[in-house]
Short mmCIF file of C-alpha atoms in Angstrom, two decimals:
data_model
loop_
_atom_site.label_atom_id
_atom_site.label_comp_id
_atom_site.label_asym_id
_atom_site.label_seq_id
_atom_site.Cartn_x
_atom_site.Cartn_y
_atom_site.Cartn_z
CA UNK A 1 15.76 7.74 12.11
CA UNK A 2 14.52 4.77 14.07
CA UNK A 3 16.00 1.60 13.39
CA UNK A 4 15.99 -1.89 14.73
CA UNK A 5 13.57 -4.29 15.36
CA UNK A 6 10.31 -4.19 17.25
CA UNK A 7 11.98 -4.75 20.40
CA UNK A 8 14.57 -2.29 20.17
CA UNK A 9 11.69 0.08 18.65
CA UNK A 10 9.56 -0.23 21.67
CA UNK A 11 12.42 0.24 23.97
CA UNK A 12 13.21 3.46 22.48
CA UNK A 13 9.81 4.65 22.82
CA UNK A 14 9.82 3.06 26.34
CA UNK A 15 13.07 5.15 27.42
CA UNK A 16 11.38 8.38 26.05
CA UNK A 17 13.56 8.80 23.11
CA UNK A 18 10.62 9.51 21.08
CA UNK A 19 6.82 11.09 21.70
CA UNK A 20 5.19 8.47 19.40
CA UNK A 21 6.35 5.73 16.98
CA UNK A 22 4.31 4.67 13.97
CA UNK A 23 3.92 0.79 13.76
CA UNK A 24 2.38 -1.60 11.67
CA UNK A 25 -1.16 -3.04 14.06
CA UNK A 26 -0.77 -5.87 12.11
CA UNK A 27 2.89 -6.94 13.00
CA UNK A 28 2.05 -5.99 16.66
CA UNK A 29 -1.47 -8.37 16.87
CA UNK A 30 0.40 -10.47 15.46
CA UNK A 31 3.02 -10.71 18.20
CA UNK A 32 0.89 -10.79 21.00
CA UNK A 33 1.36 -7.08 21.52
CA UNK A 34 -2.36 -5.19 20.94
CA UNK A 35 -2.06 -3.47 24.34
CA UNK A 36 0.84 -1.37 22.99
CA UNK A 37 -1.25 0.20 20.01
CA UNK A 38 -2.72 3.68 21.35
CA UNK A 39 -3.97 4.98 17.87
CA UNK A 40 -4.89 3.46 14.57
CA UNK A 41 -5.22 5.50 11.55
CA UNK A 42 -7.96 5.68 8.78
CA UNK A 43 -7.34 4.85 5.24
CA UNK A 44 -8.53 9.04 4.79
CA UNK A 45 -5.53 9.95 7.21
CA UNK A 46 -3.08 7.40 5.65
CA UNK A 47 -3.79 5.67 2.66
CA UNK A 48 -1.45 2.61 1.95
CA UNK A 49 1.77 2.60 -0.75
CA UNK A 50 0.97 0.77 -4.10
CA UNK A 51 0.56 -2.62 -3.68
CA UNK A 52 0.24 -2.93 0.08
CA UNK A 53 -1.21 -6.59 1.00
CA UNK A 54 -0.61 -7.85 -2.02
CA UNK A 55 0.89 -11.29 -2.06
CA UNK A 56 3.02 -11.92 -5.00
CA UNK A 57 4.78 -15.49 -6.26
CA UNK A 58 7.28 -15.02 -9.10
CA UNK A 59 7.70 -18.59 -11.40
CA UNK A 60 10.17 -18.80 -14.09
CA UNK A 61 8.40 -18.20 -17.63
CA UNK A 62 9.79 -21.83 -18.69
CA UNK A 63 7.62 -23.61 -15.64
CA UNK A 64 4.28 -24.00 -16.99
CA UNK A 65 3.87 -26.62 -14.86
CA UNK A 66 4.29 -24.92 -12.01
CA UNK A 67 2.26 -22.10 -12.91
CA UNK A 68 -0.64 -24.49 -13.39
CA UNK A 69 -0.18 -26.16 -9.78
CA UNK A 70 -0.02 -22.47 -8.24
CA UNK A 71 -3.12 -20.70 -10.48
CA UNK A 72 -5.57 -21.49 -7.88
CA UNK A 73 -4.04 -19.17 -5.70
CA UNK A 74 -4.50 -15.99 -7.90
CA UNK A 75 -7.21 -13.94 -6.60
CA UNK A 76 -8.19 -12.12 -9.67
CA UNK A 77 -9.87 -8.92 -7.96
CA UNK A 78 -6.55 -8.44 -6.01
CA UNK A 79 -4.84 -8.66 -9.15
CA UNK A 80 -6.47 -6.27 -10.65
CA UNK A 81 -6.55 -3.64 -7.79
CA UNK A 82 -2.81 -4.12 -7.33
CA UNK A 83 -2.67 -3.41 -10.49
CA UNK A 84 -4.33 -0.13 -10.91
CA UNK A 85 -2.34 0.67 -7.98
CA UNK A 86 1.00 -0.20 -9.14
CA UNK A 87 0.14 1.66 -12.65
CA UNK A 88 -0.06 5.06 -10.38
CA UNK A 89 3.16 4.46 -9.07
CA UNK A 90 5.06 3.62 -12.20
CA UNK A 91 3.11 6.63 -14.13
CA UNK A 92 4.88 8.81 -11.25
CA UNK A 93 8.15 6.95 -11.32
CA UNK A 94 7.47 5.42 -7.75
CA UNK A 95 10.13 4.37 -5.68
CA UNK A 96 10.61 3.76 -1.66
CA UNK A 97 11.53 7.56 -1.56
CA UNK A 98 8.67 8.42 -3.11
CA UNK A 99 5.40 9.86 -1.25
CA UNK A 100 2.74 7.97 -2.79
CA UNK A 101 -0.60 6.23 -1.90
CA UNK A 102 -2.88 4.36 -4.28
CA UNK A 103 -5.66 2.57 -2.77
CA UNK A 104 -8.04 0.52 -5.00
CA UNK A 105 -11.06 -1.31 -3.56
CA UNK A 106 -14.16 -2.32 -5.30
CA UNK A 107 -17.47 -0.85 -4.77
CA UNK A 108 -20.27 -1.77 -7.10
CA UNK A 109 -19.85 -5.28 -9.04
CA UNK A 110 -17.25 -4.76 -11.54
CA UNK A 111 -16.48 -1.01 -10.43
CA UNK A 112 -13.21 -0.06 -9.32
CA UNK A 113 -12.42 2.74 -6.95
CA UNK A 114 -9.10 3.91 -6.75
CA UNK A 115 -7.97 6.87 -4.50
CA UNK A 116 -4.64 9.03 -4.65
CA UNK A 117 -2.21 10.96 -2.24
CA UNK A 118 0.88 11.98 -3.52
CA UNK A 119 3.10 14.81 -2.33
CA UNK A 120 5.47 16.02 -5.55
CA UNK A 121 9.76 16.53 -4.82
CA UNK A 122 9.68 19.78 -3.67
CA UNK A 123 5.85 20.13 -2.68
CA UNK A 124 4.71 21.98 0.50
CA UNK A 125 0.70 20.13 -0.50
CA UNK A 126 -0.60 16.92 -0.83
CA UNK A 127 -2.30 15.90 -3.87
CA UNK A 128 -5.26 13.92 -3.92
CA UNK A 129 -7.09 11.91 -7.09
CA UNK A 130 -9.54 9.44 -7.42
CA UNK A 131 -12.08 7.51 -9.92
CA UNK A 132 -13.93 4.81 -10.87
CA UNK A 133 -14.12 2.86 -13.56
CA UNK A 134 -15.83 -0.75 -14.83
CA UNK A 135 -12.20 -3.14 -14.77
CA UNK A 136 -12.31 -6.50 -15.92
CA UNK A 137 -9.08 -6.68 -17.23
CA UNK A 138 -5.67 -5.94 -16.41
CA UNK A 139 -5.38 -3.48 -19.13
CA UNK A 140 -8.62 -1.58 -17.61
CA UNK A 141 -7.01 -1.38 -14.60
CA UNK A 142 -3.68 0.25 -15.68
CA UNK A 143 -5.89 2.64 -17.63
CA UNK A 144 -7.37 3.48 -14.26
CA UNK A 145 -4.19 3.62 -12.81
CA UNK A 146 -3.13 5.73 -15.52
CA UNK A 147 -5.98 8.24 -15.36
CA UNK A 148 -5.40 8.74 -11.76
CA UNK A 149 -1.66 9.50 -11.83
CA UNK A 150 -2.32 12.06 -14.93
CA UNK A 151 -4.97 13.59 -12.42
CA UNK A 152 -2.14 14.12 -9.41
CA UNK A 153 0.47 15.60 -12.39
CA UNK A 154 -2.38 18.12 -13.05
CA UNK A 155 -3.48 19.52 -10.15
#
Protein backbone atom coordinates (compact mmCIF):
# COMPACT_ATOMS: atom_id res chain seq x y z
CA UNK A 1 0.00 0.00 0.00
CA UNK A 2 1.08 3.57 -0.56
CA UNK A 3 0.07 5.99 1.85
CA UNK A 4 0.67 9.59 2.68
CA UNK A 5 0.35 12.61 1.00
CA UNK A 6 1.58 13.80 -2.35
CA UNK A 7 4.82 14.66 -1.00
CA UNK A 8 5.56 11.64 0.77
CA UNK A 9 4.03 9.78 -2.46
CA UNK A 10 6.48 11.35 -4.76
CA UNK A 11 9.32 10.74 -2.47
CA UNK A 12 8.66 7.16 -2.47
CA UNK A 13 8.60 6.99 -6.09
CA UNK A 14 11.67 9.33 -6.05
CA UNK A 15 13.73 6.80 -3.71
CA UNK A 16 12.73 3.87 -6.08
CA UNK A 17 10.39 2.22 -3.76
CA UNK A 18 8.03 1.81 -6.50
CA UNK A 19 8.22 1.45 -10.65
CA UNK A 20 5.20 3.76 -11.15
CA UNK A 21 2.54 5.45 -8.95
CA UNK A 22 -0.94 6.24 -10.21
CA UNK A 23 -1.99 9.92 -9.43
CA UNK A 24 -4.76 12.05 -9.94
CA UNK A 25 -3.40 14.87 -13.18
CA UNK A 26 -5.76 16.95 -11.74
CA UNK A 27 -4.43 17.24 -8.08
CA UNK A 28 -0.88 17.44 -9.60
CA UNK A 29 -1.80 20.62 -12.28
CA UNK A 30 -3.23 21.77 -9.72
CA UNK A 31 -0.15 21.99 -7.50
CA UNK A 32 2.14 23.28 -9.85
CA UNK A 33 3.46 19.81 -10.55
CA UNK A 34 2.58 18.85 -14.55
CA UNK A 35 6.25 17.99 -15.18
CA UNK A 36 5.90 14.95 -12.87
CA UNK A 37 2.95 13.29 -14.94
CA UNK A 38 4.65 10.73 -17.51
CA UNK A 39 1.33 9.00 -18.64
CA UNK A 40 -2.32 9.86 -18.67
CA UNK A 41 -4.88 7.31 -19.19
CA UNK A 42 -8.02 7.17 -21.51
CA UNK A 43 -11.48 6.93 -20.24
CA UNK A 44 -11.31 3.20 -22.53
CA UNK A 45 -8.24 2.16 -20.24
CA UNK A 46 -9.79 3.56 -16.98
CA UNK A 47 -13.14 4.63 -16.79
CA UNK A 48 -13.99 6.74 -13.59
CA UNK A 49 -16.00 5.27 -10.20
CA UNK A 50 -19.73 6.38 -10.01
CA UNK A 51 -20.06 9.76 -9.47
CA UNK A 52 -16.57 11.05 -10.15
CA UNK A 53 -16.67 15.06 -10.58
CA UNK A 54 -19.72 15.36 -9.27
CA UNK A 55 -20.16 18.19 -6.84
CA UNK A 56 -22.72 17.53 -4.27
CA UNK A 57 -24.30 20.12 -1.41
CA UNK A 58 -26.48 18.36 1.18
CA UNK A 59 -29.32 21.04 2.89
CA UNK A 60 -31.49 19.96 5.63
CA UNK A 61 -35.11 18.99 4.21
CA UNK A 62 -36.59 21.79 6.72
CA UNK A 63 -34.41 24.75 4.80
CA UNK A 64 -36.41 25.63 1.91
CA UNK A 65 -34.95 28.70 2.02
CA UNK A 66 -31.79 27.69 1.57
CA UNK A 67 -32.48 25.35 -1.06
CA UNK A 68 -33.95 28.21 -3.06
CA UNK A 69 -30.72 30.52 -2.59
CA UNK A 70 -28.48 27.40 -3.70
CA UNK A 71 -30.87 25.99 -6.88
CA UNK A 72 -28.98 27.98 -9.30
CA UNK A 73 -26.13 25.95 -8.78
CA UNK A 74 -27.71 22.56 -9.87
CA UNK A 75 -26.56 21.64 -13.20
CA UNK A 76 -29.33 19.44 -14.27
CA UNK A 77 -27.37 17.28 -17.01
CA UNK A 78 -24.78 16.46 -14.24
CA UNK A 79 -27.53 15.48 -12.16
CA UNK A 80 -28.81 13.29 -14.21
CA UNK A 81 -25.55 11.54 -15.41
CA UNK A 82 -24.51 11.14 -11.78
CA UNK A 83 -27.38 9.69 -11.46
CA UNK A 84 -27.44 6.93 -13.93
CA UNK A 85 -24.10 6.38 -12.65
CA UNK A 86 -24.76 6.07 -9.08
CA UNK A 87 -27.93 3.70 -10.00
CA UNK A 88 -25.12 1.11 -11.46
CA UNK A 89 -23.38 1.17 -8.39
CA UNK A 90 -26.21 0.72 -5.95
CA UNK A 91 -27.83 -2.07 -8.44
CA UNK A 92 -24.30 -3.86 -7.74
CA UNK A 93 -24.13 -2.97 -4.09
CA UNK A 94 -21.11 -0.51 -4.74
CA UNK A 95 -18.84 0.30 -2.17
CA UNK A 96 -15.00 1.72 -2.03
CA UNK A 97 -13.98 -2.05 -2.27
CA UNK A 98 -15.84 -2.50 -5.04
CA UNK A 99 -14.37 -2.57 -8.79
CA UNK A 100 -16.71 -0.50 -10.58
CA UNK A 101 -16.83 2.20 -13.35
CA UNK A 102 -19.91 3.96 -14.68
CA UNK A 103 -19.33 6.71 -16.99
CA UNK A 104 -22.32 8.69 -18.37
CA UNK A 105 -21.85 11.52 -20.89
CA UNK A 106 -24.30 12.84 -23.32
CA UNK A 107 -24.12 12.43 -26.96
CA UNK A 108 -27.07 13.44 -29.06
CA UNK A 109 -29.55 16.16 -27.40
CA UNK A 110 -31.37 14.41 -24.78
CA UNK A 111 -29.41 10.96 -25.27
CA UNK A 112 -27.56 9.51 -22.58
CA UNK A 113 -24.57 7.26 -22.94
CA UNK A 114 -23.53 5.37 -20.15
CA UNK A 115 -20.58 2.85 -20.22
CA UNK A 116 -19.67 -0.05 -17.66
CA UNK A 117 -16.52 -1.91 -16.22
CA UNK A 118 -16.97 -3.95 -13.42
CA UNK A 119 -14.86 -6.88 -12.28
CA UNK A 120 -17.28 -9.39 -9.98
CA UNK A 121 -15.68 -10.79 -6.15
CA UNK A 122 -13.95 -13.53 -7.31
CA UNK A 123 -13.63 -12.65 -11.17
CA UNK A 124 -10.42 -13.33 -13.18
CA UNK A 125 -12.49 -10.81 -16.32
CA UNK A 126 -13.69 -7.55 -16.59
CA UNK A 127 -17.13 -6.90 -17.53
CA UNK A 128 -18.12 -4.30 -19.75
CA UNK A 129 -21.91 -2.72 -20.52
CA UNK A 130 -23.16 0.14 -22.09
CA UNK A 131 -26.43 1.99 -23.62
CA UNK A 132 -28.22 4.76 -24.48
CA UNK A 133 -31.23 5.99 -23.76
CA UNK A 134 -33.48 9.50 -24.18
CA UNK A 135 -33.22 10.82 -20.06
CA UNK A 136 -35.01 13.73 -19.04
CA UNK A 137 -35.70 12.75 -15.76
CA UNK A 138 -34.14 11.39 -12.84
CA UNK A 139 -36.22 8.36 -12.94
CA UNK A 140 -34.97 7.77 -16.75
CA UNK A 141 -31.74 7.90 -15.66
CA UNK A 142 -31.84 5.26 -12.83
CA UNK A 143 -33.66 3.12 -15.39
CA UNK A 144 -30.53 3.52 -17.45
CA UNK A 145 -28.51 2.93 -14.65
CA UNK A 146 -30.50 0.03 -13.92
CA UNK A 147 -30.38 -1.56 -17.38
CA UNK A 148 -26.71 -1.30 -17.42
CA UNK A 149 -25.93 -2.99 -14.08
CA UNK A 150 -28.53 -5.96 -15.06
CA UNK A 151 -26.32 -6.11 -18.34
CA UNK A 152 -22.79 -6.60 -16.18
CA UNK A 153 -24.88 -9.37 -13.75
CA UNK A 154 -25.55 -11.17 -17.11
CA UNK A 155 -22.68 -11.50 -18.92
Amino acid sequence: PLRGNLDTRLRKLDEGQYDAIVLAAAGLIRLGLRDRIRATFSLQEMPPAAGQAALGIEVMSSRADLMAILASLNHAPTALAAEAERAVSRALGGSCTLPLAAHATWGAVGELHLQTAFLAPGAQTLRHARAIAAVAAPSEARALGAQVAAQLQAS
